[in-house]
mmCIF file with all atom_site columns, C-alpha atoms in Angstrom:
data_model
loop_
_atom_site.group_PDB
_atom_site.id
_atom_site.type_symbol
_atom_site.label_atom_id
_atom_site.label_alt_id
_atom_site.label_comp_id
_atom_site.label_asym_id
_atom_site.label_entity_id
_atom_site.label_seq_id
_atom_site.pdbx_PDB_ins_code
_atom_site.Cartn_x
_atom_site.Cartn_y
_atom_site.Cartn_z
_atom_site.occupancy
_atom_site.B_iso_or_equiv
_atom_site.pdbx_formal_charge
_atom_site.auth_seq_id
_atom_site.auth_comp_id
_atom_site.auth_asym_id
_atom_site.auth_atom_id
_atom_site.pdbx_PDB_model_num
ATOM 1   C CA . MET L 1 1   ? 95.003  66.122  112.339 1.00 76.00 ? 1   MET L CA 1
ATOM 2   C CA . THR L 1 2   ? 91.750  67.716  111.176 1.00 89.00 ? 2   THR L CA 1
ATOM 3   C CA . THR L 1 3   ? 91.533  70.737  108.891 1.00 87.00 ? 3   THR L CA 1
ATOM 4   C CA . ASP L 1 4   ? 90.227  72.826  111.803 1.00 91.00 ? 4   ASP L CA 1
ATOM 5   C CA . GLN L 1 5   ? 93.169  71.792  113.998 1.00 95.00 ? 5   GLN L CA 1
ATOM 6   C CA . ILE L 1 6   ? 95.647  72.653  111.240 1.00 94.00 ? 6   ILE L CA 1
ATOM 7   C CA . GLN L 1 7   ? 94.025  76.069  110.713 1.00 95.00 ? 7   GLN L CA 1
ATOM 8   C CA . ASN L 1 8   ? 94.026  76.666  114.497 1.00 96.00 ? 8   ASN L CA 1
ATOM 9   C CA . ASP L 1 9   ? 97.747  75.860  114.611 1.00 96.00 ? 9   ASP L CA 1
ATOM 10  C CA . ILE L 1 10  ? 98.340  78.234  111.696 1.00 97.00 ? 10  ILE L CA 1
ATOM 11  C CA . THR L 1 11  ? 96.362  80.959  113.480 1.00 97.00 ? 11  THR L CA 1
ATOM 12  C CA . LYS L 1 12  ? 98.419  80.514  116.661 1.00 97.00 ? 12  LYS L CA 1
ATOM 13  C CA . TYR L 1 13  ? 101.629 80.591  114.632 1.00 97.00 ? 13  TYR L CA 1
ATOM 14  C CA . ILE L 1 14  ? 100.630 83.799  112.804 1.00 97.00 ? 14  ILE L CA 1
ATOM 15  C CA . GLU L 1 15  ? 99.573  85.445  116.063 1.00 97.00 ? 15  GLU L CA 1
ATOM 16  C CA . GLN L 1 16  ? 102.885 84.529  117.736 1.00 96.00 ? 16  GLN L CA 1
ATOM 17  C CA . GLN L 1 17  ? 105.046 85.661  114.819 1.00 96.00 ? 17  GLN L CA 1
ATOM 18  C CA . LEU L 1 18  ? 103.316 89.026  114.440 1.00 96.00 ? 18  LEU L CA 1
ATOM 19  C CA . PHE L 1 19  ? 103.496 89.544  118.196 1.00 96.00 ? 19  PHE L CA 1
ATOM 20  C CA . LEU L 1 20  ? 107.244 88.867  118.072 1.00 94.00 ? 20  LEU L CA 1
ATOM 21  C CA . LEU L 1 21  ? 107.719 91.226  115.111 1.00 93.00 ? 21  LEU L CA 1
ATOM 22  C CA . THR L 1 22  ? 105.746 94.063  116.684 1.00 94.00 ? 22  THR L CA 1
ATOM 23  C CA . ASN L 1 23  ? 107.035 93.491  120.189 1.00 92.00 ? 23  ASN L CA 1
ATOM 24  C CA . LYS L 1 24  ? 110.611 94.021  118.967 1.00 81.00 ? 24  LYS L CA 1
ATOM 25  C CA . ALA L 1 25  ? 109.717 97.002  116.783 1.00 82.00 ? 25  ALA L CA 1
ATOM 26  C CA . ASP L 1 26  ? 111.203 100.383 117.622 1.00 85.00 ? 26  ASP L CA 1
ATOM 27  C CA . MET L 1 27  ? 108.009 102.435 117.764 1.00 86.00 ? 27  MET L CA 1
ATOM 28  C CA . GLU L 1 28  ? 109.873 105.712 118.124 1.00 90.00 ? 28  GLU L CA 1
ATOM 29  C CA . SER L 1 29  ? 111.837 105.012 114.959 1.00 90.00 ? 29  SER L CA 1
ATOM 30  C CA . PHE L 1 30  ? 108.636 104.013 113.120 1.00 88.00 ? 30  PHE L CA 1
ATOM 31  C CA . GLU L 1 31  ? 106.997 107.269 114.145 1.00 94.00 ? 31  GLU L CA 1
ATOM 32  C CA . GLN L 1 32  ? 110.051 109.354 113.187 1.00 96.00 ? 32  GLN L CA 1
ATOM 33  C CA . VAL L 1 33  ? 110.231 107.839 109.703 1.00 95.00 ? 33  VAL L CA 1
ATOM 34  C CA . ILE L 1 34  ? 106.528 108.371 109.070 1.00 96.00 ? 34  ILE L CA 1
ATOM 35  C CA . GLN L 1 35  ? 106.625 111.922 110.465 1.00 97.00 ? 35  GLN L CA 1
ATOM 36  C CA . GLN L 1 36  ? 109.665 112.700 108.321 1.00 97.00 ? 36  GLN L CA 1
ATOM 37  C CA . ASN L 1 37  ? 107.864 111.419 105.203 1.00 96.00 ? 37  ASN L CA 1
ATOM 38  C CA . VAL L 1 38  ? 104.743 113.441 106.056 1.00 97.00 ? 38  VAL L CA 1
ATOM 39  C CA . SER L 1 39  ? 106.813 116.577 106.708 1.00 97.00 ? 39  SER L CA 1
ATOM 40  C CA . GLN L 1 40  ? 108.730 116.194 103.429 1.00 97.00 ? 40  GLN L CA 1
ATOM 41  C CA . LYS L 1 41  ? 105.505 115.800 101.486 1.00 97.00 ? 41  LYS L CA 1
ATOM 42  C CA . ARG L 1 42  ? 103.976 118.825 103.228 1.00 97.00 ? 42  ARG L CA 1
ATOM 43  C CA . GLU L 1 43  ? 107.043 121.002 102.543 1.00 97.00 ? 43  GLU L CA 1
ATOM 44  C CA . SER L 1 44  ? 107.279 120.028 98.883  1.00 97.00 ? 44  SER L CA 1
ATOM 45  C CA . SER L 1 45  ? 103.548 120.501 98.225  1.00 97.00 ? 45  SER L CA 1
ATOM 46  C CA . SER L 1 46  ? 102.124 123.554 96.520  1.00 97.00 ? 46  SER L CA 1
ATOM 47  C CA . SER L 1 47  ? 98.752  123.342 98.291  1.00 96.00 ? 47  SER L CA 1
ATOM 48  C CA . LYS L 1 48  ? 96.774  121.346 100.834 1.00 95.00 ? 48  LYS L CA 1
ATOM 49  C CA . GLU L 1 49  ? 95.246  119.344 97.968  1.00 95.00 ? 49  GLU L CA 1
ATOM 50  C CA . ASP L 1 50  ? 98.708  118.605 96.573  1.00 96.00 ? 50  ASP L CA 1
ATOM 51  C CA . PHE L 1 51  ? 99.847  117.481 100.040 1.00 97.00 ? 51  PHE L CA 1
ATOM 52  C CA . TYR L 1 52  ? 96.844  115.131 100.301 1.00 97.00 ? 52  TYR L CA 1
ATOM 53  C CA . ASP L 1 53  ? 97.486  113.842 96.782  1.00 97.00 ? 53  ASP L CA 1
ATOM 54  C CA . ARG L 1 54  ? 101.063 112.928 97.645  1.00 97.00 ? 54  ARG L CA 1
ATOM 55  C CA . LEU L 1 55  ? 100.011 110.972 100.721 1.00 97.00 ? 55  LEU L CA 1
ATOM 56  C CA . MET L 1 56  ? 97.089  109.360 98.912  1.00 97.00 ? 56  MET L CA 1
ATOM 57  C CA . LEU L 1 57  ? 99.303  108.260 96.010  1.00 97.00 ? 57  LEU L CA 1
ATOM 58  C CA . ASN L 1 58  ? 101.535 106.539 98.560  1.00 97.00 ? 58  ASN L CA 1
ATOM 59  C CA . ILE L 1 59  ? 98.456  104.857 100.008 1.00 97.00 ? 59  ILE L CA 1
ATOM 60  C CA . ALA L 1 60  ? 97.489  103.695 96.502  1.00 97.00 ? 60  ALA L CA 1
ATOM 61  C CA . TYR L 1 61  ? 101.014 102.264 96.153  1.00 97.00 ? 61  TYR L CA 1
ATOM 62  C CA . PHE L 1 62  ? 100.609 100.393 99.472  1.00 97.00 ? 62  PHE L CA 1
ATOM 63  C CA . VAL L 1 63  ? 97.185  99.044  98.434  1.00 96.00 ? 63  VAL L CA 1
ATOM 64  C CA . GLU L 1 64  ? 98.566  97.781  95.114  1.00 96.00 ? 64  GLU L CA 1
ATOM 65  C CA . ASN L 1 65  ? 101.444 96.168  97.018  1.00 96.00 ? 65  ASN L CA 1
ATOM 66  C CA . LYS L 1 66  ? 98.966  94.388  99.281  1.00 97.00 ? 66  LYS L CA 1
ATOM 67  C CA . THR L 1 67  ? 97.380  92.758  96.235  1.00 96.00 ? 67  THR L CA 1
ATOM 68  C CA . ALA L 1 68  ? 100.770 91.717  94.839  1.00 95.00 ? 68  ALA L CA 1
ATOM 69  C CA . TRP L 1 69  ? 101.868 90.461  98.270  1.00 96.00 ? 69  TRP L CA 1
ATOM 70  C CA . SER L 1 70  ? 98.730  88.282  98.508  1.00 97.00 ? 70  SER L CA 1
ATOM 71  C CA . GLN L 1 71  ? 99.379  86.868  95.035  1.00 96.00 ? 71  GLN L CA 1
ATOM 72  C CA . LEU L 1 72  ? 102.972 86.062  95.994  1.00 96.00 ? 72  LEU L CA 1
ATOM 73  C CA . ILE L 1 73  ? 101.793 84.158  99.078  1.00 97.00 ? 73  ILE L CA 1
ATOM 74  C CA . ARG L 1 74  ? 99.238  82.260  96.987  1.00 97.00 ? 74  ARG L CA 1
ATOM 75  C CA . MET L 1 75  ? 101.887 81.327  94.386  1.00 96.00 ? 75  MET L CA 1
ATOM 76  C CA . THR L 1 76  ? 104.317 80.077  97.028  1.00 97.00 ? 76  THR L CA 1
ATOM 77  C CA . TYR L 1 77  ? 102.803 79.040  100.353 1.00 97.00 ? 77  TYR L CA 1
ATOM 78  C CA . GLY L 1 78  ? 99.404  78.447  98.725  1.00 96.00 ? 78  GLY L CA 1
ATOM 79  C CA . ALA L 1 79  ? 101.081 76.052  96.275  1.00 97.00 ? 79  ALA L CA 1
ATOM 80  C CA . GLY L 1 80  ? 102.699 74.209  99.197  1.00 96.00 ? 80  GLY L CA 1
ATOM 81  C CA . GLN L 1 81  ? 106.185 75.695  98.809  1.00 95.00 ? 81  GLN L CA 1
ATOM 82  C CA . VAL L 1 82  ? 108.207 77.882  101.142 1.00 96.00 ? 82  VAL L CA 1
ATOM 83  C CA . PRO L 1 83  ? 110.000 80.226  98.741  1.00 96.00 ? 83  PRO L CA 1
ATOM 84  C CA . LYS L 1 84  ? 113.745 80.743  98.754  1.00 95.00 ? 84  LYS L CA 1
ATOM 85  C CA . MET L 1 85  ? 114.750 84.123  100.145 1.00 95.00 ? 85  MET L CA 1
ATOM 86  C CA . SER L 1 86  ? 116.450 85.138  96.895  1.00 96.00 ? 86  SER L CA 1
ATOM 87  C CA . TYR L 1 87  ? 113.234 84.418  94.953  1.00 96.00 ? 87  TYR L CA 1
ATOM 88  C CA . LEU L 1 88  ? 111.176 86.371  97.455  1.00 94.00 ? 88  LEU L CA 1
ATOM 89  C CA . GLU L 1 89  ? 113.522 89.381  97.352  1.00 94.00 ? 89  GLU L CA 1
ATOM 90  C CA . ASN L 1 90  ? 113.533 89.406  93.542  1.00 96.00 ? 90  ASN L CA 1
ATOM 91  C CA . GLU L 1 91  ? 109.735 89.108  93.331  1.00 96.00 ? 91  GLU L CA 1
ATOM 92  C CA . LEU L 1 92  ? 109.134 91.833  95.911  1.00 94.00 ? 92  LEU L CA 1
ATOM 93  C CA . MET L 1 93  ? 111.559 94.182  94.131  1.00 95.00 ? 93  MET L CA 1
ATOM 94  C CA . ALA L 1 94  ? 110.019 93.474  90.726  1.00 96.00 ? 94  ALA L CA 1
ATOM 95  C CA . GLN L 1 95  ? 106.510 93.997  92.116  1.00 96.00 ? 95  GLN L CA 1
ATOM 96  C CA . GLN L 1 96  ? 107.442 97.284  93.738  1.00 94.00 ? 96  GLN L CA 1
ATOM 97  C CA . MET L 1 97  ? 108.977 98.599  90.513  1.00 96.00 ? 97  MET L CA 1
ATOM 98  C CA . ARG L 1 98  ? 105.898 97.559  88.490  1.00 97.00 ? 98  ARG L CA 1
ATOM 99  C CA . ILE L 1 99  ? 103.545 99.097  91.020  1.00 97.00 ? 99  ILE L CA 1
ATOM 100 C CA . ARG L 1 100 ? 105.483 102.384 91.132  1.00 95.00 ? 100 ARG L CA 1
ATOM 101 C CA . GLN L 1 101 ? 105.217 102.576 87.368  1.00 96.00 ? 101 GLN L CA 1
ATOM 102 C CA . ASP L 1 102 ? 101.512 101.646 87.363  1.00 96.00 ? 102 ASP L CA 1
ATOM 103 C CA . VAL L 1 103 ? 100.640 104.203 90.051  1.00 95.00 ? 103 VAL L CA 1
ATOM 104 C CA . GLY L 1 104 ? 102.657 106.822 88.156  1.00 93.00 ? 104 GLY L CA 1
ATOM 105 C CA . GLU L 1 105 ? 100.820 106.052 84.925  1.00 96.00 ? 105 GLU L CA 1
ATOM 106 C CA . LYS L 1 106 ? 97.421  106.222 86.654  1.00 96.00 ? 106 LYS L CA 1
ATOM 107 C CA . MET L 1 107 ? 98.284  109.308 88.715  1.00 95.00 ? 107 MET L CA 1
ATOM 108 C CA . ASP L 1 108 ? 95.782  111.585 86.960  1.00 95.00 ? 108 ASP L CA 1
ATOM 109 C CA . ASP L 1 109 ? 92.958  109.083 87.415  1.00 95.00 ? 109 ASP L CA 1
ATOM 110 C CA . TYR L 1 110 ? 93.857  108.580 91.065  1.00 95.00 ? 110 TYR L CA 1
ATOM 111 C CA . THR L 1 111 ? 94.082  112.287 91.857  1.00 95.00 ? 111 THR L CA 1
ATOM 112 C CA . SER L 1 112 ? 90.805  113.001 90.079  1.00 94.00 ? 112 SER L CA 1
ATOM 113 C CA . ALA L 1 113 ? 89.091  110.387 92.256  1.00 93.00 ? 113 ALA L CA 1
ATOM 114 C CA . PHE L 1 114 ? 90.844  111.712 95.380  1.00 94.00 ? 114 PHE L CA 1
ATOM 115 C CA . HIS L 1 115 ? 89.684  115.286 94.738  1.00 94.00 ? 115 HIS L CA 1
ATOM 116 C CA . LYS L 1 116 ? 86.052  114.154 94.673  1.00 91.00 ? 116 LYS L CA 1
ATOM 117 C CA . GLN L 1 117 ? 86.556  112.353 97.995  1.00 91.00 ? 117 GLN L CA 1
ATOM 118 C CA . TYR L 1 118 ? 88.243  115.289 99.743  1.00 92.00 ? 118 TYR L CA 1
ATOM 119 C CA . ALA L 1 119 ? 85.190  117.498 99.316  1.00 87.00 ? 119 ALA L CA 1
ATOM 120 C CA . ALA L 1 120 ? 82.539  114.799 99.787  1.00 90.00 ? 120 ALA L CA 1
ATOM 121 C CA . LEU L 1 121 ? 84.128  113.436 102.967 1.00 92.00 ? 121 LEU L CA 1
ATOM 122 C CA . LYS L 1 122 ? 85.352  116.810 104.316 1.00 93.00 ? 122 LYS L CA 1
ATOM 123 C CA . VAL L 1 123 ? 88.826  115.311 104.698 1.00 94.00 ? 123 VAL L CA 1
ATOM 124 C CA . THR L 1 124 ? 91.222  116.826 107.233 1.00 95.00 ? 124 THR L CA 1
ATOM 125 C CA . ASP L 1 125 ? 95.010  116.692 107.567 1.00 95.00 ? 125 ASP L CA 1
ATOM 126 C CA . GLU L 1 126 ? 94.570  114.301 110.474 1.00 95.00 ? 126 GLU L CA 1
ATOM 127 C CA . ASP L 1 127 ? 92.453  111.905 108.361 1.00 95.00 ? 127 ASP L CA 1
ATOM 128 C CA . VAL L 1 128 ? 94.926  111.689 105.507 1.00 97.00 ? 128 VAL L CA 1
ATOM 129 C CA . ILE L 1 129 ? 97.982  111.487 107.776 1.00 97.00 ? 129 ILE L CA 1
ATOM 130 C CA . TYR L 1 130 ? 96.393  108.695 109.835 1.00 97.00 ? 130 TYR L CA 1
ATOM 131 C CA . ASP L 1 131 ? 95.418  106.753 106.696 1.00 97.00 ? 131 ASP L CA 1
ATOM 132 C CA . TYR L 1 132 ? 98.927  107.190 105.302 1.00 98.00 ? 132 TYR L CA 1
ATOM 133 C CA . ALA L 1 133 ? 100.557 106.072 108.569 1.00 97.00 ? 133 ALA L CA 1
ATOM 134 C CA . TYR L 1 134 ? 98.220  103.080 108.845 1.00 97.00 ? 134 TYR L CA 1
ATOM 135 C CA . ALA L 1 135 ? 98.851  101.962 105.236 1.00 98.00 ? 135 ALA L CA 1
ATOM 136 C CA . SER L 1 136 ? 102.598 102.466 105.696 1.00 97.00 ? 136 SER L CA 1
ATOM 137 C CA . VAL L 1 137 ? 102.733 100.384 108.889 1.00 96.00 ? 137 VAL L CA 1
ATOM 138 C CA . GLU L 1 138 ? 100.570 97.656  107.340 1.00 97.00 ? 138 GLU L CA 1
ATOM 139 C CA . HIS L 1 139 ? 102.879 97.536  104.309 1.00 97.00 ? 139 HIS L CA 1
ATOM 140 C CA . THR L 1 140 ? 105.955 97.249  106.518 1.00 95.00 ? 140 THR L CA 1
ATOM 141 C CA . LEU L 1 141 ? 104.367 94.506  108.623 1.00 96.00 ? 141 LEU L CA 1
ATOM 142 C CA . ARG L 1 142 ? 103.375 92.528  105.521 1.00 97.00 ? 142 ARG L CA 1
ATOM 143 C CA . ILE L 1 143 ? 106.902 92.611  104.108 1.00 96.00 ? 143 ILE L CA 1
ATOM 144 C CA . ASP L 1 144 ? 108.516 91.905  107.492 1.00 95.00 ? 144 ASP L CA 1
ATOM 145 C CA . PHE L 1 145 ? 106.128 89.024  108.177 1.00 96.00 ? 145 PHE L CA 1
ATOM 146 C CA . LEU L 1 146 ? 106.694 87.429  104.780 1.00 96.00 ? 146 LEU L CA 1
ATOM 147 C CA . THR L 1 147 ? 110.450 87.839  105.094 1.00 95.00 ? 147 THR L CA 1
ATOM 148 C CA . HIS L 1 148 ? 110.431 86.425  108.620 1.00 95.00 ? 148 HIS L CA 1
ATOM 149 C CA . VAL L 1 149 ? 108.345 83.341  107.819 1.00 95.00 ? 149 VAL L CA 1
ATOM 150 C CA . THR L 1 150 ? 110.461 82.662  104.748 1.00 95.00 ? 150 THR L CA 1
ATOM 151 C CA . VAL L 1 151 ? 113.747 82.928  106.659 1.00 94.00 ? 151 VAL L CA 1
ATOM 152 C CA . THR L 1 152 ? 112.394 80.643  109.390 1.00 93.00 ? 152 THR L CA 1
ATOM 153 C CA . ASN L 1 153 ? 111.091 78.146  106.793 1.00 90.00 ? 153 ASN L CA 1
ATOM 154 C CA . ALA L 1 154 ? 107.493 78.308  108.039 1.00 93.00 ? 154 ALA L CA 1
ATOM 155 C CA . ASP L 1 155 ? 106.100 75.326  106.166 1.00 94.00 ? 155 ASP L CA 1
ATOM 156 C CA . ILE L 1 156 ? 103.082 75.362  108.499 1.00 96.00 ? 156 ILE L CA 1
ATOM 157 C CA . LEU L 1 157 ? 101.659 78.120  106.246 1.00 96.00 ? 157 LEU L CA 1
ATOM 158 C CA . CYS L 1 158 ? 101.621 75.622  103.355 1.00 96.00 ? 158 CYS L CA 1
ATOM 159 C CA . LYS L 1 159 ? 99.244  73.263  105.141 1.00 94.00 ? 159 LYS L CA 1
ATOM 160 C CA . GLY L 1 160 ? 95.992  75.134  105.607 1.00 92.00 ? 160 GLY L CA 1
ATOM 161 C CA . ASP L 1 161 ? 93.429  76.831  103.432 1.00 95.00 ? 161 ASP L CA 1
ATOM 162 C CA . ILE L 1 162 ? 95.392  79.709  101.892 1.00 97.00 ? 162 ILE L CA 1
ATOM 163 C CA . ASP L 1 163 ? 92.341  81.998  101.707 1.00 97.00 ? 163 ASP L CA 1
ATOM 164 C CA . GLU L 1 164 ? 91.671  81.512  105.401 1.00 96.00 ? 164 GLU L CA 1
ATOM 165 C CA . THR L 1 165 ? 95.369  81.906  106.200 1.00 97.00 ? 165 THR L CA 1
ATOM 166 C CA . LEU L 1 166 ? 95.528  85.195  104.283 1.00 97.00 ? 166 LEU L CA 1
ATOM 167 C CA . LYS L 1 167 ? 92.435  86.488  106.124 1.00 97.00 ? 167 LYS L CA 1
ATOM 168 C CA . ILE L 1 168 ? 94.073  85.621  109.438 1.00 97.00 ? 168 ILE L CA 1
ATOM 169 C CA . ILE L 1 169 ? 97.370  87.282  108.495 1.00 98.00 ? 169 ILE L CA 1
ATOM 170 C CA . GLU L 1 170 ? 95.545  90.412  107.307 1.00 97.00 ? 170 GLU L CA 1
ATOM 171 C CA . GLY L 1 171 ? 93.439  90.506  110.472 1.00 98.00 ? 171 GLY L CA 1
ATOM 172 C CA . TYR L 1 172 ? 96.467  90.392  112.748 1.00 98.00 ? 172 TYR L CA 1
ATOM 173 C CA . ILE L 1 173 ? 98.359  92.887  110.593 1.00 98.00 ? 173 ILE L CA 1
ATOM 174 C CA . ALA L 1 174 ? 95.392  95.290  110.731 1.00 97.00 ? 174 ALA L CA 1
ATOM 175 C CA . TYR L 1 175 ? 95.177  94.856  114.511 1.00 97.00 ? 175 TYR L CA 1
ATOM 176 C CA . HIS L 1 176 ? 98.877  95.524  115.083 1.00 96.00 ? 176 HIS L CA 1
ATOM 177 C CA . ALA L 1 177 ? 98.983  98.426  112.606 1.00 96.00 ? 177 ALA L CA 1
ATOM 178 C CA . ASP L 1 178 ? 96.074  100.038 114.416 1.00 95.00 ? 178 ASP L CA 1
ATOM 179 C CA . GLN L 1 179 ? 97.798  99.575  117.788 1.00 94.00 ? 179 GLN L CA 1
ATOM 180 C CA . ILE L 1 180 ? 101.041 101.057 116.476 1.00 94.00 ? 180 ILE L CA 1
ATOM 181 C CA . VAL L 1 181 ? 99.518  104.047 114.684 1.00 95.00 ? 181 VAL L CA 1
ATOM 182 C CA . ASN L 1 182 ? 97.245  104.917 117.597 1.00 94.00 ? 182 ASN L CA 1
ATOM 183 C CA . GLN L 1 183 ? 100.361 105.334 119.759 1.00 92.00 ? 183 GLN L CA 1
ATOM 184 C CA . MET L 1 184 ? 101.825 107.878 117.340 1.00 94.00 ? 184 MET L CA 1
ATOM 185 C CA . THR L 1 185 ? 101.525 111.631 117.472 1.00 94.00 ? 185 THR L CA 1
ATOM 186 C CA . LEU L 1 186 ? 101.778 112.819 113.881 1.00 93.00 ? 186 LEU L CA 1
ATOM 187 C CA . SER L 1 187 ? 101.221 116.253 112.416 1.00 91.00 ? 187 SER L CA 1
#
């Protein structure tokens, strides 16, 4: 089998698995959880800027998790090994704890950068809520996808070019996240 054929098979596999994950997803529940998080942040905020900061800090957390998630895939599937579920769970938990701490420690730097963007980009509630929802759904899809392919022992992901495979996974995750969030009515 050629490298192109292997990568095509990997692409088809990724497309099928993400379709299955999103097809089974309870969109109403997704929307309720995100709306509840947005509402809690709005109610506990002292100002519009504070509300935006809270959502943006969550987005920063999701972005940092994306980087850690990619590294985990490189260290496992990229090295030709399907990880054990216990290893994956431990690594994901450890990463999330480290990232929470890192984002907390950099909070002042993040919020300073955010404040410059709010004014320059004339940010609205809708913008920040959409970005938060999108990042949240992407994060959930990444974790669900990795968990699913690990449980199903998807050794096909070990066979291709890991950089190309990650691009494909991210592309399909972005597509599905966009589809999901665009069906939501958030305020």
